[in-house]
Amino acid sequence: PQSWGFTANFLLRRGFSLELAEKAGLLTKRNFDGKLFDRFRNRIMFPIRNAKGETIAFGGRVLKDGEPKYLNSPETPIFNKSQTLYGFHLARENIRKKRQTVLFEGYVDVVSAWKAGVTNAIATLGTAITSEQANRIRRSSESVIVCYDSDSAGTNAALKAAELLDHAGCLVKIANLPDGYDPDDYIQKYGGKKLRDDVLAQ
C-alpha cells in the first residue's frame, strides 16, 4: 500500500525488530531524524531468490506514476546484486536441457516470457550484467540470446552484455525487437508465439 509505516508496523506486530528489517533492506532511515520508514510503497512486489530458491531480496514496480519505476532492495549480508540472476532457480533445469539462456533486463520481462512459454528466461536486475553473472550463465549453458529493450539504452546495454558473455565463453546472439518496445510490451501486443517465432528464433 501507499504508506510510510505499513511494513514497519506489520513486522513489529509479528515480533520482528525494526533494526533487523532495516538490515534486510525493507526499511530505511530518514536523514533528518533517523526514524525508520518503509522502503517500498505503492508497488507490486517481486521476490528475488537465490539459486536455492530462498528469498533474499525484493523488487518493486510502482503501481501508477512515480520514480523510480523499479526499485530493488539494497545490498545486504544475503543479497549481492552483482551475483544474482532473477528466475535462475526456476530456469536452471530448462537452461541446461536447451543448452541456451534467454537473458532479459528485468523481472517483468521474465514473468511475461515464462507465461509465453520461454522457460529458459532469466534477468539481471535492471542493471548491467557483471562478470560473475556471465560466468554463472556460462556454467549452465553454451549459448545466450540477449533480449533487452529496443531503445538506445537497451541496445548499448545489450552490446556490453554480449561482450562480457563472449568473454565468458558463450555463443551470443542479440534479439531484435521493433523500435519502442520492451519484451513485456511486445508480448502484451503480439503474444508469446510471435516473441518465440519472430524475435527469439530469428
PDB file of C-alpha atoms in Angstrom:
ATOM      1  CA  PRO A   1       0.000   0.000   0.000  1.00  0.00           C
ATOM      2  CA  GLN A   2       0.860   3.703  -0.285  1.00  0.00           C
ATOM      3  CA  SER A   3       2.039   4.002   3.301  1.00  0.00           C
ATOM      4  CA  TRP A   4       5.165   5.113   5.120  1.00  0.00           C
ATOM      5  CA  GLY A   5       4.661   2.696   8.020  1.00  0.00           C
ATOM      6  CA  PHE A   6       2.609  -0.336   6.916  1.00  0.00           C
ATOM      7  CA  THR A   7       5.558  -2.741   6.624  1.00  0.00           C
ATOM      8  CA  ALA A   8       7.215  -1.493   9.830  1.00  0.00           C
ATOM      9  CA  ASN A   9       4.002  -1.920  11.859  1.00  0.00           C
ATOM     10  CA  PHE A  10       3.232  -5.293  10.235  1.00  0.00           C
ATOM     11  CA  LEU A  11       6.662  -6.667  11.158  1.00  0.00           C
ATOM     12  CA  LEU A  12       6.585  -5.201  14.671  1.00  0.00           C
ATOM     13  CA  ARG A  13       3.231  -6.886  15.386  1.00  0.00           C
ATOM     14  CA  ARG A  14       4.809 -10.212  14.393  1.00  0.00           C
ATOM     15  CA  GLY A  15       7.777  -9.831  16.697  1.00  0.00           C
ATOM     16  CA  PHE A  16      10.487  -8.692  14.270  1.00  0.00           C
ATOM     17  CA  SER A  17      12.861  -5.930  15.301  1.00  0.00           C
ATOM     18  CA  LEU A  18      12.926  -2.808  13.137  1.00  0.00           C
ATOM     19  CA  GLU A  19      16.728  -2.925  13.150  1.00  0.00           C
ATOM     20  CA  LEU A  20      16.626  -6.385  11.551  1.00  0.00           C
ATOM     21  CA  ALA A  21      14.071  -5.166   8.992  1.00  0.00           C
ATOM     22  CA  GLU A  22      16.415  -2.294   8.130  1.00  0.00           C
ATOM     23  CA  LYS A  23      19.352  -4.707   7.790  1.00  0.00           C
ATOM     24  CA  ALA A  24      17.196  -6.814   5.425  1.00  0.00           C
ATOM     25  CA  GLY A  25      16.513  -3.724   3.280  1.00  0.00           C
ATOM     26  CA  LEU A  26      12.775  -3.484   3.997  1.00  0.00           C
ATOM     27  CA  LEU A  27      13.035  -0.232   5.967  1.00  0.00           C
ATOM     28  CA  THR A  28      15.250   2.814   5.567  1.00  0.00           C
ATOM     29  CA  LYS A  29      16.191   5.764   7.802  1.00  0.00           C
ATOM     30  CA  ARG A  30      15.114   9.365   7.365  1.00  0.00           C
ATOM     31  CA  ASN A  31      18.114  11.689   7.136  1.00  0.00           C
ATOM     32  CA  PHE A  32      16.866  14.429   9.452  1.00  0.00           C
ATOM     33  CA  ASP A  33      15.698  12.401  12.475  1.00  0.00           C
ATOM     34  CA  GLY A  34      16.864   8.803  11.917  1.00  0.00           C
ATOM     35  CA  LYS A  35      13.306   7.437  12.038  1.00  0.00           C
ATOM     36  CA  LEU A  36      12.729   4.194  10.113  1.00  0.00           C
ATOM     37  CA  PHE A  37      10.113   4.053   7.351  1.00  0.00           C
ATOM     38  CA  ASP A  38       9.039   1.627   4.613  1.00  0.00           C
ATOM     39  CA  ARG A  39      11.403   1.441   1.629  1.00  0.00           C
ATOM     40  CA  PHE A  40       8.691   0.048  -0.678  1.00  0.00           C
ATOM     41  CA  ARG A  41       5.427   1.991  -1.064  1.00  0.00           C
ATOM     42  CA  ASN A  42       2.649   1.776  -3.670  1.00  0.00           C
ATOM     43  CA  ARG A  43       4.412  -1.044  -5.511  1.00  0.00           C
ATOM     44  CA  ILE A  44       3.745  -4.562  -6.681  1.00  0.00           C
ATOM     45  CA  MET A  45       6.436  -6.737  -5.142  1.00  0.00           C
ATOM     46  CA  PHE A  46       8.581  -9.419  -6.774  1.00  0.00           C
ATOM     47  CA  PRO A  47      10.534 -11.780  -4.502  1.00  0.00           C
ATOM     48  CA  ILE A  48      14.148 -12.140  -5.613  1.00  0.00           C
ATOM     49  CA  ARG A  49      15.507 -15.597  -4.854  1.00  0.00           C
ATOM     50  CA  ASN A  50      18.951 -17.165  -4.794  1.00  0.00           C
ATOM     51  CA  ALA A  51      19.981 -20.305  -6.673  1.00  0.00           C
ATOM     52  CA  LYS A  52      18.401 -22.453  -3.921  1.00  0.00           C
ATOM     53  CA  GLY A  53      15.048 -20.685  -4.238  1.00  0.00           C
ATOM     54  CA  GLU A  54      15.372 -18.798  -0.934  1.00  0.00           C
ATOM     55  CA  THR A  55      14.011 -15.240  -0.899  1.00  0.00           C
ATOM     56  CA  ILE A  56      16.936 -12.865  -0.362  1.00  0.00           C
ATOM     57  CA  ALA A  57      15.545  -9.517  -1.587  1.00  0.00           C
ATOM     58  CA  PHE A  58      12.648  -7.809  -3.330  1.00  0.00           C
ATOM     59  CA  GLY A  59      11.985  -5.765  -6.422  1.00  0.00           C
ATOM     60  CA  GLY A  60       9.077  -3.348  -6.531  1.00  0.00           C
ATOM     61  CA  ARG A  61       7.401  -1.804  -9.580  1.00  0.00           C
ATOM     62  CA  VAL A  62       5.462   1.387  -8.921  1.00  0.00           C
ATOM     63  CA  LEU A  63       1.713   0.875  -9.450  1.00  0.00           C
ATOM     64  CA  LYS A  64       0.885   4.247 -11.007  1.00  0.00           C
ATOM     65  CA  ASP A  65       3.120   7.245 -11.652  1.00  0.00           C
ATOM     66  CA  GLY A  66       6.257   7.736  -9.657  1.00  0.00           C
ATOM     67  CA  GLU A  67      10.008   7.424  -9.674  1.00  0.00           C
ATOM     68  CA  PRO A  68      11.907   5.257  -9.732  1.00  0.00           C
ATOM     69  CA  LYS A  69       9.718   2.960 -11.827  1.00  0.00           C
ATOM     70  CA  TYR A  70      11.605  -0.072 -10.455  1.00  0.00           C
ATOM     71  CA  LEU A  71      13.166  -0.247  -7.010  1.00  0.00           C
ATOM     72  CA  ASN A  72      15.255  -3.147  -5.710  1.00  0.00           C
ATOM     73  CA  SER A  73      16.379  -3.997  -2.210  1.00  0.00           C
ATOM     74  CA  PRO A  74      19.782  -2.558  -1.319  1.00  0.00           C
ATOM     75  CA  GLU A  75      22.823  -4.785  -0.934  1.00  0.00           C
ATOM     76  CA  THR A  76      22.569  -6.727   2.330  1.00  0.00           C
ATOM     77  CA  PRO A  77      24.537  -9.517   4.030  1.00  0.00           C
ATOM     78  CA  ILE A  78      22.460 -12.038   1.988  1.00  0.00           C
ATOM     79  CA  PHE A  79      21.837 -10.093  -1.241  1.00  0.00           C
ATOM     80  CA  ASN A  80      24.625  -9.305  -3.681  1.00  0.00           C
ATOM     81  CA  LYS A  81      23.072  -7.803  -6.811  1.00  0.00           C
ATOM     82  CA  SER A  82      26.132  -8.455  -8.971  1.00  0.00           C
ATOM     83  CA  GLN A  83      25.908 -12.206  -8.328  1.00  0.00           C
ATOM     84  CA  THR A  84      22.122 -12.689  -8.513  1.00  0.00           C
ATOM     85  CA  LEU A  85      20.108 -13.641 -11.598  1.00  0.00           C
ATOM     86  CA  TYR A  86      16.335 -13.270 -11.393  1.00  0.00           C
ATOM     87  CA  GLY A  87      14.476 -16.536 -12.039  1.00  0.00           C
ATOM     88  CA  PHE A  88      17.642 -18.648 -12.220  1.00  0.00           C
ATOM     89  CA  HIS A  89      16.448 -21.131  -9.579  1.00  0.00           C
ATOM     90  CA  LEU A  90      13.395 -21.907 -11.769  1.00  0.00           C
ATOM     91  CA  ALA A  91      15.059 -21.731 -15.190  1.00  0.00           C
ATOM     92  CA  ARG A  92      18.285 -23.619 -14.478  1.00  0.00           C
ATOM     93  CA  GLU A  93      16.939 -27.071 -15.421  1.00  0.00           C
ATOM     94  CA  ASN A  94      15.399 -25.772 -18.676  1.00  0.00           C
ATOM     95  CA  ILE A  95      18.559 -23.827 -19.473  1.00  0.00           C
ATOM     96  CA  ARG A  96      20.610 -26.995 -19.135  1.00  0.00           C
ATOM     97  CA  LYS A  97      18.178 -29.028 -21.229  1.00  0.00           C
ATOM     98  CA  LYS A  98      18.122 -26.459 -24.039  1.00  0.00           C
ATOM     99  CA  ARG A  99      21.783 -25.504 -23.514  1.00  0.00           C
ATOM    100  CA  GLN A 100      20.619 -21.951 -24.022  1.00  0.00           C
ATOM    101  CA  THR A 101      19.709 -18.945 -21.868  1.00  0.00           C
ATOM    102  CA  VAL A 102      17.404 -16.085 -22.831  1.00  0.00           C
ATOM    103  CA  LEU A 103      18.580 -13.035 -20.923  1.00  0.00           C
ATOM    104  CA  PHE A 104      16.284 -10.088 -20.133  1.00  0.00           C
ATOM    105  CA  GLU A 105      16.846  -6.874 -18.211  1.00  0.00           C
ATOM    106  CA  GLY A 106      14.104  -7.105 -15.610  1.00  0.00           C
ATOM    107  CA  TYR A 107      11.711  -9.312 -13.686  1.00  0.00           C
ATOM    108  CA  VAL A 108       8.534  -8.187 -15.501  1.00  0.00           C
ATOM    109  CA  ASP A 109      10.062  -9.330 -18.806  1.00  0.00           C
ATOM    110  CA  VAL A 110      10.919 -12.717 -17.278  1.00  0.00           C
ATOM    111  CA  VAL A 111       7.407 -13.202 -15.878  1.00  0.00           C
ATOM    112  CA  SER A 112       5.894 -12.360 -19.285  1.00  0.00           C
ATOM    113  CA  ALA A 113       8.371 -14.613 -21.097  1.00  0.00           C
ATOM    114  CA  TRP A 114       7.561 -17.569 -18.840  1.00  0.00           C
ATOM    115  CA  LYS A 115       3.840 -17.017 -19.463  1.00  0.00           C
ATOM    116  CA  ALA A 116       4.712 -17.046 -23.172  1.00  0.00           C
ATOM    117  CA  GLY A 117       6.428 -20.432 -22.854  1.00  0.00           C
ATOM    118  CA  VAL A 118      10.048 -19.224 -22.705  1.00  0.00           C
ATOM    119  CA  THR A 119      11.091 -21.215 -19.640  1.00  0.00           C
ATOM    120  CA  ASN A 120      14.839 -20.701 -20.019  1.00  0.00           C
ATOM    121  CA  ALA A 121      14.430 -16.964 -19.321  1.00  0.00           C
ATOM    122  CA  ILE A 122      16.302 -15.108 -16.589  1.00  0.00           C
ATOM    123  CA  ALA A 123      17.252 -11.467 -15.953  1.00  0.00           C
ATOM    124  CA  THR A 124      19.803  -9.198 -14.478  1.00  0.00           C
ATOM    125  CA  LEU A 125      18.103  -6.875 -12.033  1.00  0.00           C
ATOM    126  CA  GLY A 126      17.760  -3.808 -14.226  1.00  0.00           C
ATOM    127  CA  THR A 127      21.496  -3.202 -14.134  1.00  0.00           C
ATOM    128  CA  ALA A 128      24.408  -4.016 -16.410  1.00  0.00           C
ATOM    129  CA  ILE A 129      25.470  -7.658 -16.372  1.00  0.00           C
ATOM    130  CA  THR A 130      28.570  -8.444 -14.316  1.00  0.00           C
ATOM    131  CA  SER A 131      31.386 -10.889 -14.995  1.00  0.00           C
ATOM    132  CA  GLU A 132      30.136 -13.038 -12.079  1.00  0.00           C
ATOM    133  CA  GLN A 133      26.684 -13.289 -13.665  1.00  0.00           C
ATOM    134  CA  ALA A 134      28.186 -14.028 -17.089  1.00  0.00           C
ATOM    135  CA  ASN A 135      30.317 -16.840 -15.642  1.00  0.00           C
ATOM    136  CA  ARG A 136      27.319 -18.304 -13.824  1.00  0.00           C
ATOM    137  CA  ILE A 137      25.344 -18.337 -17.074  1.00  0.00           C
ATOM    138  CA  ARG A 138      28.232 -19.997 -18.910  1.00  0.00           C
ATOM    139  CA  ARG A 139      28.384 -22.796 -16.343  1.00  0.00           C
ATOM    140  CA  SER A 140      24.787 -23.734 -17.255  1.00  0.00           C
ATOM    141  CA  SER A 141      24.572 -23.038 -20.987  1.00  0.00           C
ATOM    142  CA  GLU A 142      26.640 -22.645 -24.124  1.00  0.00           C
ATOM    143  CA  SER A 143      24.563 -20.014 -25.919  1.00  0.00           C
ATOM    144  CA  VAL A 144      22.726 -16.880 -24.834  1.00  0.00           C
ATOM    145  CA  ILE A 145      20.083 -14.779 -26.551  1.00  0.00           C
ATOM    146  CA  VAL A 146      20.173 -11.239 -25.160  1.00  0.00           C
ATOM    147  CA  CYS A 147      16.684  -9.688 -25.372  1.00  0.00           C
ATOM    148  CA  TYR A 148      16.815  -6.158 -23.982  1.00  0.00           C
ATOM    149  CA  ASP A 149      14.677  -3.072 -24.630  1.00  0.00           C
ATOM    150  CA  SER A 150      14.866  -1.667 -28.163  1.00  0.00           C
ATOM    151  CA  ASP A 151      15.738   1.907 -27.095  1.00  0.00           C
ATOM    152  CA  SER A 152      19.295   3.258 -27.258  1.00  0.00           C
ATOM    153  CA  ALA A 153      19.995   2.468 -23.595  1.00  0.00           C
ATOM    154  CA  GLY A 154      18.822  -1.124 -24.101  1.00  0.00           C
ATOM    155  CA  THR A 155      20.883  -1.510 -27.278  1.00  0.00           C
ATOM    156  CA  ASN A 156      24.035  -0.232 -25.576  1.00  0.00           C
ATOM    157  CA  ALA A 157      23.411  -2.497 -22.584  1.00  0.00           C
ATOM    158  CA  ALA A 158      22.883  -5.491 -24.905  1.00  0.00           C
ATOM    159  CA  LEU A 159      26.213  -4.844 -26.655  1.00  0.00           C
ATOM    160  CA  LYS A 160      28.031  -4.617 -23.311  1.00  0.00           C
ATOM    161  CA  ALA A 161      26.319  -7.813 -22.129  1.00  0.00           C
ATOM    162  CA  ALA A 162      27.310  -9.578 -25.349  1.00  0.00           C
ATOM    163  CA  GLU A 163      30.924  -8.561 -24.809  1.00  0.00           C
ATOM    164  CA  LEU A 164      31.022  -9.926 -21.247  1.00  0.00           C
ATOM    165  CA  LEU A 165      29.201 -13.133 -22.174  1.00  0.00           C
ATOM    166  CA  ASP A 166      31.503 -13.683 -25.148  1.00  0.00           C
ATOM    167  CA  HIS A 167      34.491 -13.213 -22.855  1.00  0.00           C
ATOM    168  CA  ALA A 168      32.982 -15.855 -20.519  1.00  0.00           C
ATOM    169  CA  GLY A 169      32.875 -18.311 -23.452  1.00  0.00           C
ATOM    170  CA  CYS A 170      29.232 -18.088 -24.541  1.00  0.00           C
ATOM    171  CA  LEU A 171      27.925 -18.020 -28.095  1.00  0.00           C
ATOM    172  CA  VAL A 172      25.907 -14.784 -28.027  1.00  0.00           C
ATOM    173  CA  LYS A 173      23.011 -13.597 -30.183  1.00  0.00           C
ATOM    174  CA  ILE A 174      21.082 -10.351 -29.744  1.00  0.00           C
ATOM    175  CA  ALA A 175      17.322 -10.433 -30.323  1.00  0.00           C
ATOM    176  CA  ASN A 176      15.946  -7.598 -32.426  1.00  0.00           C
ATOM    177  CA  LEU A 177      12.729  -6.066 -31.090  1.00  0.00           C
ATOM    178  CA  PRO A 178      10.861  -3.377 -33.072  1.00  0.00           C
ATOM    179  CA  ASP A 179      11.685   0.208 -32.080  1.00  0.00           C
ATOM    180  CA  GLY A 180       9.913   1.440 -28.983  1.00  0.00           C
ATOM    181  CA  TYR A 181       9.200  -1.981 -27.487  1.00  0.00           C
ATOM    182  CA  ASP A 182      10.464  -3.765 -24.444  1.00  0.00           C
ATOM    183  CA  PRO A 183       9.910  -7.557 -24.282  1.00  0.00           C
ATOM    184  CA  ASP A 184       6.887  -7.269 -21.999  1.00  0.00           C
ATOM    185  CA  ASP A 185       5.212  -4.657 -24.253  1.00  0.00           C
ATOM    186  CA  TYR A 186       5.852  -6.843 -27.293  1.00  0.00           C
ATOM    187  CA  ILE A 187       4.303  -9.930 -25.670  1.00  0.00           C
ATOM    188  CA  GLN A 188       1.285  -7.929 -24.465  1.00  0.00           C
ATOM    189  CA  LYS A 189       0.644  -6.639 -28.003  1.00  0.00           C
ATOM    190  CA  TYR A 190       1.596  -9.582 -30.225  1.00  0.00           C
ATOM    191  CA  GLY A 191       1.568 -12.641 -27.952  1.00  0.00           C
ATOM    192  CA  GLY A 192       4.109 -15.235 -26.905  1.00  0.00           C
ATOM    193  CA  LYS A 193       4.210 -17.134 -30.197  1.00  0.00           C
ATOM    194  CA  LYS A 194       5.321 -14.009 -32.062  1.00  0.00           C
ATOM    195  CA  LEU A 195       8.085 -13.459 -29.496  1.00  0.00           C
ATOM    196  CA  ARG A 196       9.280 -17.047 -29.849  1.00  0.00           C
ATOM    197  CA  ASP A 197       9.000 -17.240 -33.660  1.00  0.00           C
ATOM    198  CA  ASP A 198       9.691 -13.719 -34.891  1.00  0.00           C
ATOM    199  CA  VAL A 199      12.138 -12.412 -32.292  1.00  0.00           C
ATOM    200  CA  LEU A 200      13.982 -15.193 -30.452  1.00  0.00           C
ATOM    201  CA  ALA A 201      14.127 -17.708 -33.316  1.00  0.00           C
ATOM    202  CA  GLN A 202      15.442 -15.043 -35.699  1.00  0.00           C
TER     203      GLN A 202
END
